[in-house]
Amino acid sequence: MGRRDDASGFLPLHPMEFRILLALLDGPSYGTAIVEEIEAREGPGARLYPANVFRRMRDLIAKGLLEPCTGPEGADPRRGYLRLSRSGRAVARAEARRMQGLVEEATTRRLLPGG
Amino acid sequence: MGRPATWYRRLLGLLPRDLLDRFGRDLEELHEGRLARAVGPAGRLRVWMDAVIDVFACAVREGAARVLGAGKGRGGMGRTMHDLEEAFRAIRAAPLFTLAAILTLGLGIGAASATFAVVHAVILKDLPYREPERLVMVWPEQNYNVSMVAMTHDAVPALEGISGISMWTLTLTGEREPRELTAAFVSPSHFELLGVRPALGRDFLPDEAVDGAGGVAVLSHDAWVGIFGADPDILGRVVHLAGSNHTERQIVGVMPAGFRPLREDPDLWAPLEGPASPDIATDRTWYVNWRVGRLAPGASIETAQEQLRAFAGSARERAPQIIDEEDVRTASVRPLGAYVAGALTPTLWVALGAVVLVLLIACANVANLLLARGEARGRDLAVRVALGAKRANVVRMLMAESGAIGLLGGAMGVAMSFGLVRLVVSRAPADFPRLDEVGVSWTVLLFALVATLVSTLLAGLAPALRGSRVDATHSLARASRSGSGHARTRLTGALVAGQVALASVVAVGSGLMLRSLQQLLAVDPGMDGTGVLTFRADPGEGRYGGPGAYDAFYGQLVERLRALPGVTSVGAIHILPGTTSNWSFPTFPEGVSHPEGTAIPSTNFRAVRPGYFQTVRIPLLEGRTLTDADRVGDQRVLVVNRAFAERWWPEGEAVGKTVRVFSADATPYRVVGVVGDVRQHARDREPLPELYYPQSQWDLFAVGQYLLVRFGDGSDPLAHAAQARDVVWGLDADVPVTEVRSLESVLDSSTRTLRFLTMLLAAFGSIAVLLGAIGVFGVTAYTVGRRVPEFGLRVALGSTRGALVGVAVARAVAPVVGGLAAGLGSALMLSRLLTATLYGVEPSDPFTFAAVAALLAVVGGVAAFLPAWRAGRVDPVSVLNRE
């Protein structure tokens, strides 16, 4: 319970922050790759404003949700790799639960089919 | 790539250090990747716009978080709002200053946004079709037949599809009054190629493109609603549509309301029919004016062009009399978007550049206003500093004030841009490309927002920094002659010089365009259109059956029109001058041999009725004009223009020579007269050789005519339009009367777009000069005001008033002269960008430069002199008493 309470202090996340956390679920990555991954998931033609994305990444680091790490074998050592911290993963999960709750409510109120 | 990278790095300098340290490399990498993937200059511009917005937005948020968020207990946002509220209160206390600043900024932002709206719609915005970047124009200069379209498709695998387009006029009868409809004949794959589907029914089937099979049509939404009353049972209906190889067509589809056709607005589409097995040499359908193609996935324009060149070479072998070496060399594939924007592109960029300069002048004016206001508030600021306010806080307060002014100016600019866009659209000529897409879109609003942010920063930053540098003790001691005052004078002097320089650049640009337009309008079109009414009346071949009946119809019509009161003469021609339509046939003048393998020259060909030359006042130079006595069966006769006579028979003696048309063994036509040249297509194009043929001897097929009626009483020819229509309908009530215009407006149509853009630039030039003058006036008034004590002292010491005015004017004029020199120098370099747009004027035209120099010198001088006059009226006693 304690951990969930820690995480809820960060909620709701800004959609872009949530996107960033999701992009790092599969393992460490670096700035350019994260932006391109999010753009690819948004669909063709999507173009993020990278400086603003990086601003949020820096803030996520400051909040302790992301942490710098070393890259995989053979990666360019000059690249600053980032990964999810334990609390980052917890916050992402809490945000996903929060959204799931909203979706369930929308379904029982018949906004979405299936209720 | 070196320079863009440097620019981007400079832009990144706006961001805080910690962000750059961690992500600077990623930002550069992403930006370079986007630039490399961008298509064309428009794509690169979009990448740069995104980058600027991204960095600015980030910098503003960072700045807000740092400067404003520092206050404890209040969120950054709340603090900003508080600052803005205070700023609004402060500027409301100085309404005159505020109004001047807002008007100036609003005018600049509004004009810039409206111009950007035009540039965006015409050049930057994607065409409204599926994957528009893959659409191309195929060999635009070449005349095609239907076979060539099919063969191009086979020979150029880099094209996934290709559609020919041919514009026709068809006559619709049997639906209330008869009317002429604009029809686009297209290949069956046309709509699929563009990626649009009919809203009702279907588009064309491949086998409907075979000769005689395609008796079908697809209606435009407007035609469906306007002509057929949105009939829900329209599909399958057969309508009478004469004017092509079918007299009846079945409606099989209706296009959606939002569909924007290429170029012209057709009422309907019909399949382009050609022989079942394509053959360039024997196919007579040489009327396929345009070809639009779609690049295959992954194929480049360059590949398509190479394949087209190869095809052009083989096409020349099959039809050497039609396709010559020059045609093969010009075989090209061009992006459709660039082709649609066409020749307007450079002028539109120039207009956008000019209006951005106007915006900069406006910023300089507002900066000067803010500086003056800062000076006036020196005491207030000094009190704040004395009470312990930090420099950063004073900067923030002053920036908030210019921010508030910027917000209001931007809001006014956006409001103005709606009106200006509407004005531009209503004044633009109808053939202006993509005019219906010009509007204040989200992108335009975004542009306005960026323009507002940038101009607020430009106008507000220097005054804020300067204002915060108040020295508490000095200001409180009211030492207005302190060092900071001199620094301010230097700053305002630089601003004035900059304004004058920018104004002279814009003025030179618009001056050159005006001179070019003047040269163009001074060109003699070769005929006189004043007082001439023109309209088209085509009885329809289906009903009249053949050239003989046509000739009889027009003969009677001309007689009856001539009997109208006030009419001095009546003529007719089958293609009006001043338009882009053309008939051109291979010609064999007597005594001229065409060596084997060279292309046969083609000559413009016009069927006319006898009164034509007299009605439009084309002078007869030699021999006789055509008469009613030239009939079928008599010796075939022709009138040639001077260009034709001089090209083929430079020795003179054109009259009496013969010309064969189409082939070397055709029946010869005898030349009976030579008439003056006419600029058939546009004023800036040299007259082409031309043949005039009497309609009374034309027996190949029926040709509809434009009637020309000259009224000798000086009245507006359009006032007689109803009378003329009644004459036609008195003869045959089923003949549509269309394109009723004055000949003058037809002849002017080729210069209308240029005239419109020139007027736009001239408006920008005037605003630039006016804003520059306001700047000079304001600064001189300020300087003179500051030096009143000094002038008082000088008068007391024996200076004459005239000398004082001289001193004041000289002070004020110095930056004007400096700015003018810098501006004219820059204009000399920049005006080369106009080379392609100018007609009959050099970009370095000394007259224009001298005129602009004189204009700005006079305007600057007057603007400096008016306030300087005050210096001469200083009363030394009262001044010295006050001191």
CSV table of C-alpha atoms in Angstrom, one decimal, chain B residues 612-832:
chain,number,residue,atom,x,y,z
B,612,TYR,CA,-13.1,41.2,-87.2
B,613,PHE,CA,-10.0,43.4,-88.0
B,614,GLN,CA,-12.1,46.5,-88.2
B,615,THR,CA,-13.9,45.8,-85.0
B,616,VAL,CA,-10.8,45.3,-82.9
B,617,ARG,CA,-8.8,47.8,-84.9
B,618,ILE,CA,-6.0,45.6,-86.1
B,619,PRO,CA,-4.4,47.7,-88.9
B,620,LEU,CA,-4.3,46.4,-92.5
B,621,LEU,CA,-0.7,46.8,-93.7
B,622,GLU,CA,-0.9,45.4,-97.2
B,623,GLY,CA,-3.5,44.0,-99.6
B,624,ARG,CA,-7.1,43.5,-98.4
B,625,THR,CA,-8.9,42.0,-95.5
B,626,LEU,CA,-11.4,39.2,-95.8
B,627,THR,CA,-14.9,39.9,-97.2
B,628,ASP,CA,-18.2,38.2,-97.4
B,629,ALA,CA,-17.4,37.3,-101.0
B,630,ASP,CA,-14.8,34.7,-99.9
B,631,ARG,CA,-17.0,31.6,-100.2
B,632,VAL,CA,-16.5,27.8,-100.2
B,633,GLY,CA,-15.5,26.7,-103.7
B,634,ASP,CA,-13.7,30.0,-104.5
B,635,GLN,CA,-9.9,30.3,-104.3
B,636,ARG,CA,-9.1,29.7,-100.6
B,637,VAL,CA,-7.7,32.9,-99.0
B,638,LEU,CA,-5.8,33.9,-95.9
B,639,VAL,CA,-4.7,37.0,-94.1
B,640,VAL,CA,-1.3,36.7,-92.4
B,641,ASN,CA,0.1,38.9,-89.7
B,642,ARG,CA,3.3,40.9,-90.0
B,643,ALA,CA,5.3,38.4,-87.9
B,644,PHE,CA,4.4,35.6,-90.3
B,645,ALA,CA,5.2,37.6,-93.4
B,646,GLU,CA,8.6,38.8,-92.0
B,647,ARG,CA,9.6,35.3,-90.9
B,648,TRP,CA,9.0,33.5,-94.2
B,649,TRP,CA,9.2,36.2,-96.8
B,650,PRO,CA,11.6,38.8,-95.4
B,651,GLU,CA,12.0,40.4,-98.8
B,652,GLY,CA,8.3,41.6,-98.6
B,653,GLU,CA,5.8,40.6,-101.2
B,654,ALA,CA,3.7,38.4,-99.0
B,655,VAL,CA,0.5,39.2,-100.8
B,656,GLY,CA,-0.1,36.8,-103.6
B,657,LYS,CA,2.1,34.0,-102.1
B,658,THR,CA,0.5,30.7,-101.0
B,659,VAL,CA,0.5,28.7,-97.8
B,660,ARG,CA,-0.4,25.0,-97.4
B,661,VAL,CA,-1.6,23.9,-94.0
B,662,PHE,CA,-1.5,20.4,-92.4
B,663,SER,CA,0.6,18.8,-95.3
B,664,ALA,CA,2.8,19.8,-98.2
B,665,ASP,CA,0.3,18.5,-100.7
B,666,ALA,CA,-2.8,20.2,-99.3
B,667,THR,CA,-4.8,22.7,-101.3
B,668,PRO,CA,-2.9,26.0,-101.2
B,669,TYR,CA,-4.4,29.1,-99.6
B,670,ARG,CA,-3.6,32.4,-101.2
B,671,VAL,CA,-2.4,35.3,-99.0
B,672,VAL,CA,-4.6,38.4,-99.8
B,673,GLY,CA,-3.4,40.7,-97.0
B,674,VAL,CA,-1.0,41.4,-94.2
B,675,VAL,CA,-2.3,42.8,-90.8
B,676,GLY,CA,-0.6,44.1,-87.7
B,677,ASP,CA,0.7,41.8,-85.0
B,678,VAL,CA,-1.3,41.0,-81.9
B,679,ARG,CA,0.0,39.8,-78.6
B,680,GLN,CA,-2.3,36.8,-78.6
B,681,HIS,CA,-1.5,35.1,-75.2
B,682,ALA,CA,0.0,37.8,-72.9
B,683,ARG,CA,1.5,41.2,-73.1
B,684,ASP,CA,4.9,40.0,-72.0
B,685,ARG,CA,5.2,37.5,-74.9
B,686,GLU,CA,6.3,38.5,-78.3
B,687,PRO,CA,3.7,38.3,-81.0
B,688,LEU,CA,3.7,34.9,-82.8
B,689,PRO,CA,3.2,34.3,-86.5
B,690,GLU,CA,-0.5,33.9,-87.2
B,691,LEU,CA,-2.9,32.9,-90.0
B,692,TYR,CA,-6.5,34.3,-90.2
B,693,TYR,CA,-8.9,32.1,-92.2
B,694,PRO,CA,-12.4,33.1,-93.3
B,695,GLN,CA,-15.0,31.1,-91.5
B,696,SER,CA,-17.1,31.2,-94.7
B,697,GLN,CA,-14.5,28.9,-96.4
B,698,TRP,CA,-14.0,26.6,-93.5
B,699,ASP,CA,-15.7,23.3,-94.4
B,700,LEU,CA,-13.9,20.7,-92.2
B,701,PHE,CA,-16.1,20.8,-89.1
B,702,ALA,CA,-18.3,23.4,-87.3
B,703,VAL,CA,-16.4,25.9,-85.2
B,704,GLY,CA,-18.2,28.0,-82.5
B,705,GLN,CA,-17.4,31.7,-82.5
B,706,TYR,CA,-16.9,34.6,-80.2
B,707,LEU,CA,-18.9,37.6,-81.4
B,708,LEU,CA,-17.3,41.1,-81.1
B,709,VAL,CA,-19.5,44.1,-81.2
B,710,ARG,CA,-18.1,47.7,-81.2
B,711,PHE,CA,-20.2,50.5,-79.9
B,712,GLY,CA,-19.2,53.9,-81.2
B,713,ASP,CA,-21.1,56.0,-78.6
B,714,GLY,CA,-18.5,55.6,-75.8
B,715,SER,CA,-21.0,53.7,-73.6
B,716,ASP,CA,-20.0,50.7,-71.5
B,717,PRO,CA,-20.3,47.8,-73.8
B,718,LEU,CA,-21.6,45.5,-71.1
B,719,ALA,CA,-24.7,47.8,-70.8
B,720,HIS,CA,-25.7,46.3,-74.2
B,721,ALA,CA,-25.3,42.6,-73.2
B,722,ALA,CA,-29.1,42.0,-72.8
B,723,GLN,CA,-29.8,43.5,-76.2
B,724,ALA,CA,-27.2,41.3,-77.8
B,725,ARG,CA,-28.5,38.2,-76.1
B,726,ASP,CA,-32.0,39.0,-77.3
B,727,VAL,CA,-30.6,39.2,-80.9
B,728,VAL,CA,-29.2,35.7,-80.6
B,729,TRP,CA,-32.3,34.3,-79.1
B,730,GLY,CA,-34.4,36.1,-81.7
B,731,LEU,CA,-32.6,34.0,-84.2
B,732,ASP,CA,-32.6,30.7,-82.3
B,733,ALA,CA,-33.8,30.5,-78.7
B,734,ASP,CA,-31.8,27.3,-78.0
B,735,VAL,CA,-28.4,28.8,-78.5
B,736,PRO,CA,-26.5,29.4,-75.2
B,737,VAL,CA,-24.9,32.8,-74.8
B,738,THR,CA,-21.9,32.6,-72.6
B,739,GLU,CA,-18.7,34.4,-71.5
B,740,VAL,CA,-20.3,37.8,-71.9
B,741,ARG,CA,-17.4,40.3,-71.2
B,742,SER,CA,-15.9,43.5,-72.5
B,743,LEU,CA,-12.9,42.8,-74.8
B,744,GLU,CA,-10.9,45.2,-72.6
B,745,SER,CA,-11.3,42.9,-69.6
B,746,VAL,CA,-10.3,39.9,-71.7
B,747,LEU,CA,-7.2,41.6,-72.9
B,748,ASP,CA,-6.4,42.7,-69.3
B,749,SER,CA,-6.8,39.3,-67.9
B,750,SER,CA,-3.2,38.3,-68.6
B,751,THR,CA,-1.9,41.1,-66.4
B,752,ARG,CA,-4.5,40.8,-63.7
B,753,THR,CA,-2.6,38.6,-61.3
B,754,LEU,CA,0.6,40.6,-61.7
B,755,ARG,CA,-1.4,43.8,-61.2
B,756,PHE,CA,-2.9,42.4,-58.0
B,757,LEU,CA,0.4,41.3,-56.6
B,758,THR,CA,2.0,44.6,-57.5
B,759,MET,CA,-0.7,46.5,-55.7
B,760,LEU,CA,-0.2,44.3,-52.6
B,761,LEU,CA,3.6,45.1,-52.7
B,762,ALA,CA,2.8,48.8,-53.3
B,763,ALA,CA,0.6,48.7,-50.2
B,764,PHE,CA,3.4,47.2,-48.2
B,765,GLY,CA,5.8,49.8,-49.5
B,766,SER,CA,3.5,52.6,-48.5
B,767,ILE,CA,3.0,51.2,-45.0
B,768,ALA,CA,6.8,50.8,-44.7
B,769,VAL,CA,7.4,54.4,-45.6
B,770,LEU,CA,4.7,55.6,-43.3
B,771,LEU,CA,5.9,53.6,-40.3
B,772,GLY,CA,9.5,54.8,-41.1
B,773,ALA,CA,8.2,58.4,-41.1
B,774,ILE,CA,6.4,57.9,-37.8
B,775,GLY,CA,9.6,56.6,-36.4
B,776,VAL,CA,11.7,59.6,-37.5
B,777,PHE,CA,9.0,62.0,-36.3
B,778,GLY,CA,8.8,60.4,-32.9
B,779,VAL,CA,12.5,60.3,-32.3
B,780,THR,CA,13.1,63.9,-33.5
B,781,ALA,CA,10.3,65.1,-31.3
B,782,TYR,CA,11.8,63.2,-28.3
B,783,THR,CA,15.3,64.5,-29.0
B,784,VAL,CA,14.3,68.1,-29.4
B,785,GLY,CA,12.2,67.9,-26.3
B,786,ARG,CA,15.2,66.7,-24.3
B,787,ARG,CA,17.4,69.4,-25.6
B,788,VAL,CA,15.0,72.3,-24.9
B,789,PRO,CA,17.2,73.6,-22.0
B,790,GLU,CA,20.3,73.5,-24.2
B,791,PHE,CA,18.5,75.4,-27.0
B,792,GLY,CA,17.3,77.9,-24.4
B,793,LEU,CA,20.9,78.5,-23.4
B,794,ARG,CA,22.0,78.8,-27.0
B,795,VAL,CA,19.4,81.4,-27.8
B,796,ALA,CA,20.4,83.3,-24.7
B,797,LEU,CA,24.0,83.2,-25.9
B,798,GLY,CA,23.0,84.7,-29.3
B,799,SER,CA,22.2,81.7,-31.6
B,800,THR,CA,19.6,82.5,-34.2
B,801,ARG,CA,16.4,80.4,-34.3
B,802,GLY,CA,17.2,79.3,-37.8
B,803,ALA,CA,20.5,77.9,-36.8
B,804,LEU,CA,18.9,76.0,-33.9
B,805,VAL,CA,16.3,74.3,-36.3
B,806,GLY,CA,19.3,73.5,-38.5
B,807,VAL,CA,21.1,71.8,-35.6
B,808,ALA,CA,18.0,69.8,-34.6
B,809,VAL,CA,17.3,68.7,-38.1
B,810,ALA,CA,20.9,67.8,-38.8
B,811,ARG,CA,20.9,65.6,-35.6
B,812,ALA,CA,17.7,63.9,-36.7
B,813,VAL,CA,18.6,63.5,-40.3
B,814,ALA,CA,22.0,61.8,-39.7
B,815,PRO,CA,20.5,58.3,-38.9
B,816,VAL,CA,18.1,58.8,-41.8
B,817,VAL,CA,20.9,59.3,-44.2
B,818,GLY,CA,22.9,56.4,-42.7
B,819,GLY,CA,19.8,54.1,-42.9
B,820,LEU,CA,19.0,55.2,-46.4
B,821,ALA,CA,22.6,54.4,-47.6
B,822,ALA,CA,22.5,51.0,-45.9
B,823,GLY,CA,19.0,50.3,-47.2
B,824,LEU,CA,19.7,51.1,-50.8
B,825,GLY,CA,22.9,49.0,-50.7
B,826,SER,CA,21.0,46.0,-49.3
B,827,ALA,CA,18.2,46.7,-51.9
B,828,LEU,CA,20.7,46.5,-54.7
B,829,MET,CA,21.7,43.0,-53.6
B,830,LEU,CA,18.2,41.8,-52.7
B,831,SER,CA,16.4,43.2,-55.8
B,832,ARG,CA,18.2,40.5,-57.9
